Amino acid sequence: MGTLIGTFLLLMILGLPVAVSMAGASLLFVLISGSVPDVVVAQRMIAGVESFPLLAVPFFILAGNLMNIAGITGRIYNFAVALVGWMRGGLGQVNIIGSVVFAGMSGTAIADAAGLGTIEIKAMKDHGYETEFAVGVTAASATLGPIIPPSLPFVIYGMMANVSIGSLFLAGLLPGAVLTILMMLTVAYYARRNNWGGDVAFNWKRLGGAGLEVLIVLSFPLSIWLMTLAGVSPNVATGIAFVALLALDWRFNFSAVMALMAPVILIGGMTLGWFTPTEAAVAAVIWALFLGLVRYRSMTFKTLAKATFDTIETTASVLFIVTAASVFAWLLTTTQAAQTLTDAILSVTQNKWVFLLMANVLILIVGCFIDTIAAITILVPILLPIVLKLGIDPIHFGLIMTLNLMIGLLHPPMGMVLFVLARVARLSVERTTMAILPWLVPLFVALIAITYIPQITLWLPTAMGMAGK
């Protein structure tokens, strides 16, 4: 056990990528110990990705890339400006609302930071905001990407913990709302302290237009429900509502109705049993292609090819991490390291609330040094037995783990969002880190609330009849 963990830490210190460090440490341990045949490493790596839910990974990544090239980000930004740009600290609020909408399509924090974040930081700087404030609010709002469904970390966690990915998606909605409210309150505090006004003049017509778009999106599932009550079959009702929606959008050319529909289609389809989370990822790609090729006609062969190759590169990176982490986690289990850690934790406390506090600290620290996907793959086999033994709902724990790891993305030395935004804003890593620090306050408040009020996470899956599925 000591050789395995020690080698991994040494390779990390030497600056090797986390996946290479885990794979190298695992192979070296197998060669030195001689306890298992060398071929087992390859077998476990293959077994690590032999999972149907993992098929969702490349499709969600592709959907996010396609949304970026389909002209969606600009439309989301304009919609958010119309909705909240008139508030004090307007573009700060726009930043958050834009991330909420984008989260319903991308599923990753890095896509939000690199895509929508580029537009938002430039706009905030042009309107006289300090670069540090623009970077801070962009970093904080980027954490919404994997909390509001769809979510790549939820897919990996669901596979590792053997829990419903659809339930995890539903469970992320209310925590996402809590995070959004806390971040908007933080912007309001800064605006009041610095006497900031709105960034666009208040206009009833513009605000009404944005509000109308929200109502149209909300009316889509409501109209299906009403038609179903009237005796229309769900499939026919959905078809009628969808045709009406397309006709309205083509007639009035709304800014963000089609973008706002993405999470409605995904969550609604899974809730009604029309498709699995993996099939939902395919539906997200089809929707993005429809918007880019048919509705907005903003995709070209060149941009489509670039999005495809970017997806291949990102998917290969993610799955390499999963395969390496699978071997590493398996060796931790076979060498009894995981059981030793479990016994050590349970010897300290068997109170679930104390354990959750300890787990938060552990996951936060791990998230500062290890990639999100690798951290989930390593930590779930270690912590899940304790979670189940103490009677903690694994869906609830999945939200806790994901939010902790999202906070880790904002920290050096491995915080990918930190480095992306430092490059986008052309700030040093040190200045970017200092800009992000105040925004940890709303994130930690949300983390505490989500940890110790499980109903925030579990109410919606239970109400929709998906708890435990």
XYZ file of C-alpha atoms in Angstrom:
469
model
C 0.000 0.000 0.000
C 2.792 2.403 0.948
C 4.628 1.728 -2.320
C 1.509 2.368 -4.387
C 0.529 5.640 -2.738
C 4.133 6.824 -2.316
C 4.950 6.267 -5.988
C 1.780 8.062 -7.047
C 2.594 11.097 -4.890
C 6.206 11.140 -6.119
C 5.146 11.106 -9.768
C 2.646 13.899 -9.070
C 5.366 15.984 -7.394
C 7.573 15.436 -10.450
C 4.853 17.083 -12.537
C 3.474 14.114 -14.444
C -0.216 14.222 -15.413
C -2.495 12.635 -12.844
C -3.548 9.799 -15.175
C 0.061 8.924 -16.003
C 0.936 9.079 -12.297
C -1.843 6.656 -11.357
C -1.128 4.257 -14.218
C 2.626 4.372 -13.594
C 2.271 3.831 -9.851
C -0.123 0.926 -10.428
C 2.138 -0.792 -12.969
C 5.249 -0.315 -10.820
C 3.444 -1.737 -7.779
C 2.341 -4.804 -9.756
C 5.876 -5.374 -11.081
C 7.502 -5.001 -7.650
C 4.965 -6.915 -5.588
C 4.418 -9.757 -8.037
C 1.085 -10.323 -6.319
C -0.926 -10.217 -9.550
C -0.021 -10.933 -13.192
C 1.025 -7.918 -15.276
C -1.827 -8.505 -17.708
C -4.299 -7.705 -14.936
C -3.424 -4.007 -15.262
C -4.560 -3.989 -18.888
C -7.641 -6.040 -18.034
C -8.674 -3.673 -15.251
C -8.133 -0.640 -17.495
C -10.459 -2.143 -20.102
C -12.990 -3.138 -17.444
C -12.942 0.434 -16.148
C -14.551 1.752 -19.333
C -16.806 -1.217 -20.134
C -19.891 0.599 -18.945
C -22.969 1.683 -20.894
C -23.425 4.916 -18.857
C -19.906 5.989 -19.904
C -21.177 6.275 -23.480
C -22.796 9.496 -22.282
C -19.368 11.093 -21.772
C -18.382 11.746 -25.418
C -21.922 12.782 -26.347
C -22.267 15.338 -23.530
C -18.810 16.706 -24.382
C -19.775 16.916 -28.060
C -23.077 18.608 -27.192
C -21.224 21.279 -25.206
C -18.741 21.865 -28.032
C -21.538 22.086 -30.601
C -23.443 24.593 -28.474
C -20.332 26.774 -28.367
C -20.096 26.907 -32.168
C -23.846 27.147 -32.807
C -24.003 30.801 -31.787
C -25.746 29.894 -28.547
C -23.377 31.692 -26.167
C -24.101 35.116 -27.649
C -27.847 34.500 -27.487
C -27.605 33.367 -23.862
C -25.642 36.502 -23.008
C -28.190 38.799 -24.703
C -31.063 37.020 -22.943
C -29.371 37.402 -19.548
C -28.700 41.108 -20.214
C -32.381 41.656 -20.989
C -33.457 39.752 -17.880
C -31.103 41.111 -15.188
C -28.715 43.604 -16.828
C -30.722 46.525 -15.383
C -30.042 45.428 -11.791
C -27.257 46.989 -9.742
C -24.051 45.222 -10.656
C -25.905 44.206 -13.799
C -23.215 42.341 -15.721
C -22.269 40.418 -12.588
C -25.854 39.182 -12.408
C -25.792 38.535 -16.165
C -22.688 36.403 -15.654
C -24.511 34.171 -13.173
C -27.776 33.841 -15.119
C -25.815 33.119 -18.289
C -23.982 30.303 -16.519
C -27.277 28.862 -15.268
C -28.589 28.627 -18.831
C -25.283 27.363 -20.237
C -25.076 24.728 -17.487
C -28.227 23.173 -18.895
C -26.311 22.356 -22.071
C -22.626 21.814 -21.309
C -22.268 19.822 -18.068
C -18.722 20.980 -17.301
C -17.248 23.964 -15.473
C -14.344 24.344 -17.890
C -16.667 24.677 -20.922
C -18.519 27.474 -19.131
C -15.316 29.278 -18.160
C -13.711 28.986 -21.587
C -16.858 29.595 -23.670
C -19.319 31.959 -22.035
C -16.656 33.249 -19.628
C -14.647 34.769 -22.478
C -17.621 36.898 -23.568
C -18.580 37.865 -20.021
C -15.132 38.930 -18.812
C -14.568 41.102 -21.889
C -17.990 42.744 -21.515
C -17.459 43.432 -17.807
C -14.039 44.966 -18.427
C -15.488 47.128 -21.221
C -18.142 48.403 -18.766
C -15.515 49.433 -16.222
C -15.583 46.504 -13.808
C -12.289 45.512 -12.236
C -10.758 42.502 -13.941
C -10.462 40.714 -10.595
C -14.199 41.036 -9.916
C -15.048 39.806 -13.415
C -12.768 36.799 -12.978
C -14.117 36.023 -9.500
C -17.785 35.981 -10.474
C -17.023 34.025 -13.656
C -15.100 31.393 -11.696
C -17.851 31.016 -9.100
C -20.643 30.805 -11.668
C -18.699 28.222 -13.690
C -19.165 25.761 -10.817
C -22.862 25.651 -11.742
C -22.002 23.697 -14.911
C -21.666 20.261 -13.270
C -24.349 20.901 -10.607
C -27.234 21.847 -12.905
C -27.947 18.906 -15.248
C -26.649 17.537 -17.499
C -23.421 16.848 -15.624
C -20.336 14.888 -16.622
C -19.248 14.287 -12.979
C -22.737 12.939 -12.208
C -22.345 10.400 -15.022
C -19.004 9.182 -13.627
C -20.274 9.153 -10.029
C -23.465 7.327 -11.021
C -21.412 4.651 -12.766
C -18.992 4.236 -9.846
C -21.646 4.314 -7.099
C -24.234 2.320 -9.067
C -26.958 4.926 -8.562
C -29.420 6.415 -11.030
C -27.864 9.134 -13.176
C -31.349 10.479 -13.869
C -31.938 10.853 -10.121
C -28.609 12.662 -9.787
C -29.633 15.048 -12.573
C -32.908 15.844 -10.790
C -31.102 16.158 -7.461
C -28.854 18.884 -8.874
C -31.654 21.322 -9.722
C -32.440 22.721 -6.247
C -28.764 22.894 -5.141
C -28.132 24.757 -8.402
C -30.893 27.213 -7.473
C -29.389 27.681 -3.993
C -25.966 28.404 -5.484
C -27.479 30.846 -7.984
C -29.327 32.814 -5.294
C -26.260 33.023 -3.039
C -24.057 34.223 -5.904
C -26.598 36.846 -6.965
C -26.783 38.083 -3.367
C -22.982 38.337 -3.352
C -23.052 40.465 -6.512
C -25.750 42.638 -4.912
C -23.509 43.099 -1.855
C -20.567 44.215 -4.014
C -22.844 46.525 -6.009
C -24.158 48.163 -2.851
C -20.688 48.521 -1.332
C -19.221 50.041 -4.509
C -22.368 51.999 -5.445
C -22.681 50.294 -8.814
C -25.746 50.891 -10.938
C -27.240 48.838 -13.724
C -25.372 48.342 -16.985
C -28.390 48.783 -19.246
C -31.348 51.080 -18.781
C -34.438 49.478 -17.326
C -36.849 48.734 -20.146
C -40.217 47.084 -19.608
C -40.374 45.876 -23.192
C -36.957 44.195 -23.040
C -37.604 42.695 -19.595
C -41.047 41.547 -20.702
C -39.532 39.878 -23.756
C -37.056 37.931 -21.625
C -39.788 37.014 -19.162
C -41.988 35.874 -22.041
C -39.238 33.530 -23.229
C -39.065 31.953 -19.769
C -42.860 31.562 -19.710
C -42.858 29.939 -23.151
C -40.292 27.387 -22.009
C -42.258 26.683 -18.818
C -45.479 26.378 -20.816
C -44.000 23.532 -22.871
C -44.185 20.838 -20.129
C -47.347 22.452 -18.716
C -49.158 22.216 -22.061
C -48.144 18.561 -22.420
C -49.518 17.838 -18.943
C -52.815 19.617 -19.667
C -53.279 17.820 -22.985
C -52.537 14.508 -21.282
C -55.222 15.258 -18.689
C -57.612 15.934 -21.564
C -57.027 12.432 -22.900
C -54.363 13.116 -25.536
C -51.574 10.533 -25.551
C -48.236 11.834 -24.155
C -46.431 11.296 -27.470
C -49.039 13.203 -29.479
C -49.184 15.962 -26.844
C -45.410 16.339 -26.975
C -45.464 16.508 -30.764
C -48.142 19.218 -30.773
C -46.310 21.269 -28.126
C -43.005 20.910 -29.961
C -44.409 22.020 -33.323
C -46.079 25.016 -31.644
C -42.791 25.930 -29.949
C -40.844 25.771 -33.212
C -43.471 27.867 -34.995
C -43.339 30.557 -32.311
C -39.534 30.644 -32.319
C -39.357 30.878 -36.107
C -41.966 33.647 -36.131
C -40.520 35.811 -33.348
C -36.832 34.760 -33.385
C -36.453 34.563 -29.597
C -32.997 34.992 -28.084
C -32.759 31.943 -25.859
C -35.935 29.837 -25.981
C -34.181 27.050 -27.877
C -31.211 27.128 -25.495
C -33.488 27.095 -22.448
C -35.280 24.073 -23.894
C -32.182 21.853 -23.692
C -32.482 20.917 -19.983
C -36.284 20.701 -20.318
C -35.934 18.112 -23.080
C -33.265 16.124 -21.228
C -34.869 16.101 -17.778
C -38.384 15.724 -19.162
C -37.394 12.845 -21.413
C -35.677 10.961 -18.596
C -38.494 11.641 -16.123
C -41.111 10.347 -18.561
C -38.970 7.316 -19.361
C -38.480 8.188 -23.023
C -34.730 7.751 -22.824
C -31.934 6.818 -20.436
C -29.245 9.331 -19.374
C -26.953 7.889 -22.052
C -29.652 8.340 -24.681
C -30.267 11.825 -23.271
C -26.675 12.682 -24.167
C -27.390 11.638 -27.762
C -30.566 13.750 -27.680
C -28.473 16.730 -26.535
C -26.182 16.286 -29.550
C -29.153 16.025 -31.932
C -30.647 19.191 -30.416
C -27.344 21.067 -30.769
C -27.013 19.946 -34.394
C -30.582 21.020 -35.095
C -29.914 24.486 -33.677
C -26.582 24.928 -35.432
C -27.445 23.443 -38.829
C -31.180 24.106 -39.199
C -32.450 26.801 -36.849
C -29.547 29.263 -36.699
C -27.454 27.909 -39.599
C -24.298 29.022 -37.839
C -22.292 25.800 -38.172
C -19.943 25.188 -41.055
C -18.152 21.996 -42.017
C -14.938 23.476 -40.640
C -16.393 24.383 -37.229
C -18.242 21.066 -37.027
C -15.027 19.177 -37.744
C -13.177 21.214 -35.107
C -15.869 20.480 -32.511
C -15.652 16.784 -33.365
C -11.870 16.624 -33.045
C -11.976 18.635 -29.805
C -14.485 16.099 -28.495
C -12.235 13.183 -29.451
C -9.296 14.809 -27.671
C -11.263 15.622 -24.512
C -12.969 12.217 -24.419
C -9.653 10.413 -24.777
C -8.264 12.451 -21.888
C -11.291 11.771 -19.669
C -11.407 8.045 -20.413
C -7.648 7.671 -19.905
C -8.127 9.185 -16.469
C -11.020 6.780 -15.800
C -9.005 3.725 -16.893
C -5.939 4.697 -14.865
C -8.025 5.571 -11.816
C -9.917 2.274 -12.122
C -6.680 0.286 -11.832
C -5.455 2.483 -8.989
C -8.747 2.169 -7.077
C -8.818 -1.607 -7.663
C -5.314 -1.983 -6.224
C -6.313 0.130 -3.217
C -9.127 -2.352 -2.654
C -7.124 -5.555 -3.219
C -4.292 -4.399 -0.943
C -6.859 -3.649 1.788
C -5.844 0.015 1.695
C -9.445 1.080 1.165
C -10.615 -1.125 4.054
C -7.849 0.239 6.274
C -8.932 3.811 5.519
C -12.574 2.866 6.110
C -11.772 1.309 9.492
C -9.658 4.329 10.444
C -12.489 6.749 9.663
C -15.110 4.657 11.460
C -12.839 4.381 14.493
C -12.900 8.173 14.760
C -16.669 8.572 14.446
C -19.817 6.706 13.497
C -21.916 9.863 13.504
C -22.952 10.597 9.931
C -22.873 14.371 10.372
C -19.321 14.295 11.727
C -18.339 11.954 8.912
C -19.790 14.357 6.328
C -17.686 17.151 7.826
C -14.571 14.968 7.568
C -15.525 13.916 4.030
C -15.942 17.548 2.978
C -12.456 18.400 4.205
C -10.930 15.321 2.559
C -12.646 15.844 -0.808
C -11.787 19.556 -0.829
C -8.109 18.756 -0.296
C -8.126 15.998 -2.909
C -9.917 18.293 -5.362
C -7.101 20.826 -5.117
C -4.562 18.269 -6.340
C -6.398 15.724 -8.502
C -8.643 16.056 -11.550
C -12.386 15.793 -10.852
C -12.925 12.555 -12.794
C -9.902 10.871 -11.207
C -10.948 12.018 -7.734
C -14.444 10.544 -8.155
C -13.061 7.254 -9.483
C -10.620 6.911 -6.570
C -12.736 8.229 -3.697
C -16.078 6.535 -4.390
C -14.825 2.962 -3.721
C -13.242 4.192 -0.470
C -16.025 6.397 0.882
C -19.183 4.752 -0.469
C -19.094 1.770 1.963
C -18.990 4.243 4.862
C -21.787 6.299 3.309
C -24.030 3.235 3.062
C -23.065 1.962 6.521
C -23.993 5.291 8.134
C -27.312 5.502 6.288
C -26.408 8.461 4.063
C -28.225 8.590 0.743
C -25.633 8.030 -2.037
C -27.429 10.559 -4.262
C -27.071 13.183 -1.535
C -23.403 12.268 -1.137
C -22.899 12.545 -4.899
C -23.987 16.192 -4.814
C -21.701 16.858 -1.843
C -18.727 15.249 -3.589
C -19.338 17.074 -6.870
C -19.667 20.506 -5.262
C -16.496 19.949 -3.233
C -14.597 19.001 -6.363
C -15.974 22.032 -8.216
C -14.595 24.250 -5.461
C -11.300 22.397 -5.907
C -11.278 23.494 -9.563
C -10.841 27.077 -8.357
C -7.733 26.340 -6.270
C -4.075 25.914 -7.129
C -2.128 23.769 -7.823
C -4.494 21.754 -10.083
C -7.526 24.048 -10.438
C -8.305 23.913 -14.157
C -10.908 26.709 -14.040
C -8.317 28.872 -12.279
C -5.798 28.399 -15.096
C -8.387 28.806 -17.872
C -9.582 32.134 -16.460
C -6.039 33.339 -15.807
C -5.378 32.832 -19.518
C -8.690 34.365 -20.640
C -8.286 37.464 -18.439
C -4.511 37.675 -18.944
C -3.886 37.729 -15.213
C -1.195 35.948 -13.250
C -2.260 32.808 -11.404
C -1.565 34.613 -8.126
C -3.881 37.541 -8.960
C -6.528 35.166 -10.282
C -6.375 33.153 -7.055
C -6.826 36.291 -4.947
C -9.749 37.366 -7.158
C -11.508 34.042 -6.580
C -11.023 33.880 -2.782
C -14.015 36.108 -1.786
C -16.297 33.980 -3.953
C -15.535 30.918 -1.880
C -17.863 32.362 0.788
C -21.158 31.728 -1.091
C -19.809 28.393 -2.309
C -19.012 27.235 1.230
C -22.363 28.492 2.538
C -24.077 26.456 -0.184
C -21.893 23.444 0.610
C -22.846 23.569 4.296
C -26.548 23.930 3.460
C -26.500 21.072 0.951
C -24.512 18.851 3.323
C -26.681 19.303 6.396
C -30.100 19.801 4.775
C -30.454 16.660 2.633
C -33.969 17.680 1.542
C -32.434 20.314 -0.742
C -30.960 17.470 -2.761
C -33.480 14.686 -2.259
C -36.858 16.440 -2.365
C -37.159 16.666 -6.147
C -36.109 13.063 -6.985
C -38.512 11.843 -4.291
C -41.359 14.051 -5.527
C -40.830 12.832 -9.103
C -40.793 9.197 -7.973
C -37.163 8.658 -8.982
C -35.588 8.282 -5.521
C -33.710 5.021 -5.290
C -34.047 4.287 -9.011
